[in-house]
mmCIF file of C-alpha atoms in Angstrom:
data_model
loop_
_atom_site.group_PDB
_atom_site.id
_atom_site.type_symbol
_atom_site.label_atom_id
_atom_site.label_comp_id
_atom_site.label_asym_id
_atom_site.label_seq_id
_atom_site.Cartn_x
_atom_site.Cartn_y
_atom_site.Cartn_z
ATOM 1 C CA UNK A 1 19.649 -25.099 0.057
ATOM 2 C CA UNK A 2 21.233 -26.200 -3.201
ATOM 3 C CA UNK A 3 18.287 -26.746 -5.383
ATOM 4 C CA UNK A 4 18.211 -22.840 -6.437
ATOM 5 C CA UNK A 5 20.781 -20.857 -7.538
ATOM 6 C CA UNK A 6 21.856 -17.370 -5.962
ATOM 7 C CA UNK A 7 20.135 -14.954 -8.450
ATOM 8 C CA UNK A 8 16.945 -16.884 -7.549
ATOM 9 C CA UNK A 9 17.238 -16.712 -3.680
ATOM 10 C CA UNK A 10 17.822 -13.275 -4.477
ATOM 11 C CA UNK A 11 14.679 -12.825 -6.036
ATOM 12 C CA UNK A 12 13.142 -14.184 -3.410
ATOM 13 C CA UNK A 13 14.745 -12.211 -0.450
ATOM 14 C CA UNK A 14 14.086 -9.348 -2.361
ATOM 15 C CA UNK A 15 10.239 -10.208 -3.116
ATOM 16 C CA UNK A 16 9.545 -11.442 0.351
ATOM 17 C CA UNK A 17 10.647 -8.225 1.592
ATOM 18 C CA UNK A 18 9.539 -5.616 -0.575
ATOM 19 C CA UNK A 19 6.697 -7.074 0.357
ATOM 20 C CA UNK A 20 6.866 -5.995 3.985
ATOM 21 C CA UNK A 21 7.864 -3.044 2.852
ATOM 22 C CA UNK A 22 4.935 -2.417 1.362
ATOM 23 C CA UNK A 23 2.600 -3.439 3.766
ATOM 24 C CA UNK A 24 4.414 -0.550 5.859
ATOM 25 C CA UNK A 25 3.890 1.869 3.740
ATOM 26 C CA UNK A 26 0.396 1.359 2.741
ATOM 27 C CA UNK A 27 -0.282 1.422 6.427
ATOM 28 C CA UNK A 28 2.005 4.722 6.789
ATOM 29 C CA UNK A 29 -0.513 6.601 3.808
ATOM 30 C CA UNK A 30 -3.459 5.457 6.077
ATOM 31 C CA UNK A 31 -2.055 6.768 8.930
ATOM 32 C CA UNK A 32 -0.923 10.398 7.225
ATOM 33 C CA UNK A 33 -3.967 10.615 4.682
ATOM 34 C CA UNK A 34 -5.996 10.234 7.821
ATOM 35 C CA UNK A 35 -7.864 7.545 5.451
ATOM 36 C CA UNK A 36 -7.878 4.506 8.538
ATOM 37 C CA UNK A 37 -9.922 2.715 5.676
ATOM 38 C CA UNK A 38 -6.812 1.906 3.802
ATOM 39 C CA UNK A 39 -4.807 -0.016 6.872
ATOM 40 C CA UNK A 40 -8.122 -2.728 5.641
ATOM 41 C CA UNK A 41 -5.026 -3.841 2.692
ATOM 42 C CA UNK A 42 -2.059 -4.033 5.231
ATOM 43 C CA UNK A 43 -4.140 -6.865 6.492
ATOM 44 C CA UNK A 44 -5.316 -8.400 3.548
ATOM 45 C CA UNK A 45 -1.499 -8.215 2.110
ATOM 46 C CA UNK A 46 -0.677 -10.705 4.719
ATOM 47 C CA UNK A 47 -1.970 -14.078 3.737
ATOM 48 C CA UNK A 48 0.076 -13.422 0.768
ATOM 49 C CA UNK A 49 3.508 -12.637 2.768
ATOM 50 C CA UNK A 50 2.821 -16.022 4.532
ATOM 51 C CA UNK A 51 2.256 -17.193 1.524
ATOM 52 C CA UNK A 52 5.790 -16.532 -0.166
ATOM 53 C CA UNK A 53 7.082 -17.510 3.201
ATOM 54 C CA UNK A 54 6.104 -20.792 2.866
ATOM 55 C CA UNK A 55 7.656 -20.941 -0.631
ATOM 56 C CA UNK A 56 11.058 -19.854 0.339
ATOM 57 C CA UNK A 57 10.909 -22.370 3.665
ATOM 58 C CA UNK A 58 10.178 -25.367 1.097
ATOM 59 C CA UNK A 59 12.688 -24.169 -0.771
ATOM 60 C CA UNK A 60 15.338 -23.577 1.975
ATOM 61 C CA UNK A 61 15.018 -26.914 2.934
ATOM 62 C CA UNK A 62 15.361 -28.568 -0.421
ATOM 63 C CA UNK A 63 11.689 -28.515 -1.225
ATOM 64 C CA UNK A 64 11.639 -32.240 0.782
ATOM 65 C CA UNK A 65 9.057 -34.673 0.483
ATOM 66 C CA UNK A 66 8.436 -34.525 4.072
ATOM 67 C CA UNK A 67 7.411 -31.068 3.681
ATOM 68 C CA UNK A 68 4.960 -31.117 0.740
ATOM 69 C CA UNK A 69 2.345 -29.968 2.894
ATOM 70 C CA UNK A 70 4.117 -26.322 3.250
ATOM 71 C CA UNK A 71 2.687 -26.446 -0.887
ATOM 72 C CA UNK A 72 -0.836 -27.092 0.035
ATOM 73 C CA UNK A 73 -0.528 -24.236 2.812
ATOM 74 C CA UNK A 74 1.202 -21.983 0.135
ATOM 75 C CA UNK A 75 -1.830 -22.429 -2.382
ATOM 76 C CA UNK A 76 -4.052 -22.374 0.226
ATOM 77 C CA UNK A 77 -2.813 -18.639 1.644
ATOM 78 C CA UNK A 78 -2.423 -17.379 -2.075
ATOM 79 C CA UNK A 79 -5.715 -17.866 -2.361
ATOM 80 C CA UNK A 80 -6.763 -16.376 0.652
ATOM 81 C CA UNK A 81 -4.507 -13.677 0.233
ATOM 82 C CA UNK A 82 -5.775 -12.880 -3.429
ATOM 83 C CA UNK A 83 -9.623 -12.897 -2.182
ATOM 84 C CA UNK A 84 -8.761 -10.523 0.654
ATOM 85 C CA UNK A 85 -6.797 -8.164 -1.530
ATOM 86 C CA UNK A 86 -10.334 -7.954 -3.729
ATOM 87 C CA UNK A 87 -12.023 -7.821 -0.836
ATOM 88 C CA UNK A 88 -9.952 -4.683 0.406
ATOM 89 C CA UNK A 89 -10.135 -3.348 -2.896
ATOM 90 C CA UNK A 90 -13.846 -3.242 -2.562
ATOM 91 C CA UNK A 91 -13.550 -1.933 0.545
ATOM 92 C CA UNK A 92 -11.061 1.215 -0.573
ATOM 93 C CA UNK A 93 -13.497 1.696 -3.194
ATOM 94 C CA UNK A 94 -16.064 1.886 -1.041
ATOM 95 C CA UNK A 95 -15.008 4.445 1.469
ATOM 96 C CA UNK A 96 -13.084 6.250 -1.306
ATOM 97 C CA UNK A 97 -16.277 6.966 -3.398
ATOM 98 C CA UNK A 98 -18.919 7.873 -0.104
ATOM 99 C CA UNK A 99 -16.188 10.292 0.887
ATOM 100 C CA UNK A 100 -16.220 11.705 -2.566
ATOM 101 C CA UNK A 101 -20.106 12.014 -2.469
ATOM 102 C CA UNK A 102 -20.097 13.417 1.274
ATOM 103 C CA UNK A 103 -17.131 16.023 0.430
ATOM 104 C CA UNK A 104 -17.558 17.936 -3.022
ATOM 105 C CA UNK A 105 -14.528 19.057 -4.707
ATOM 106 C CA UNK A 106 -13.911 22.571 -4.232
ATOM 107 C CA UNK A 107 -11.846 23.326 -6.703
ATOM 108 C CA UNK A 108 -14.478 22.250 -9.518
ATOM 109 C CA UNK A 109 -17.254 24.370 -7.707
ATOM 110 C CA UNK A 110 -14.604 27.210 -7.899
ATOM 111 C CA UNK A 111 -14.466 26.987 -11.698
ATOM 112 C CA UNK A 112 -18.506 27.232 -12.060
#
C-alpha cells in the first residue's frame, strides 16, 4: 500500500463512498417522490461503484502484476456502468415526460 500517498487514498475513500452515498439517496427520492422510476439509477450507479472498487483493490495491493486483470475488469465495469447510467437517464426521461403529459400543471391552468 505504498505506491500512493495519503491525500490520494483519501480521495479515494472519500469517492468510493460518496458514491454509496449517493446511490442511497437517489433511491431515498424514489421512495419519498413516490417516482419508483428513479430507483432504475441506484442500479445503474453500481457497475460504476464496482468499478472504483476494483481501482482501489489494485491499488491496495501495490497495483501487482499478478493482478492486472482487476484493470481489464475496471474498464470493463466503467463502461458498463457509463452505458447504464444513459440508459437510466433515458429511462427518467421517459417516465418523467409521460407523467408530465398524463398530469397537467395546475398552477399554469390557474394563470389562464
Amino acid at each position: 500500500m505504498t505506491l500512493l500517498s495519503i491525500p490520494t487514498w483519501m480521495i479515494h475513500i472519500a469517492s468510493v463512498t460518496e458514491w454509496i452515498i449517493a446511490i442511497w439517496l437517489v433511491w431515498t427520492y424514489a421512495e419519498v417522490s413516490k417516482r419508483n422510476y428513479w430507483k432504475v439509477l441506484s442500479f445503474a450507479m453500481l457497475p460504476s461503484l464496482a468499478s472504483a472498487a476494483c481501482a482501489c483493490i489494485w491499488h491496495f495491493f501495490d497495483n501487482l502484476p499478478s493482478l492486472d486483470w482487476l484493470v481489464t475488469i475496471q474498464a470493463t465495469l466503467t463502461l458498463l456502468g457509463n452505458s447504464t447510467l444513459c440508459l437510466a437517464g433515458r429511462h427518467i426521461f421517459r417516465h418523467s415526460t409521460s407523467q408530465s403529459i398524463a398530469k397537467p400543471n395546475t398552477e399554469l391552468s390557474k394563470l389562464s
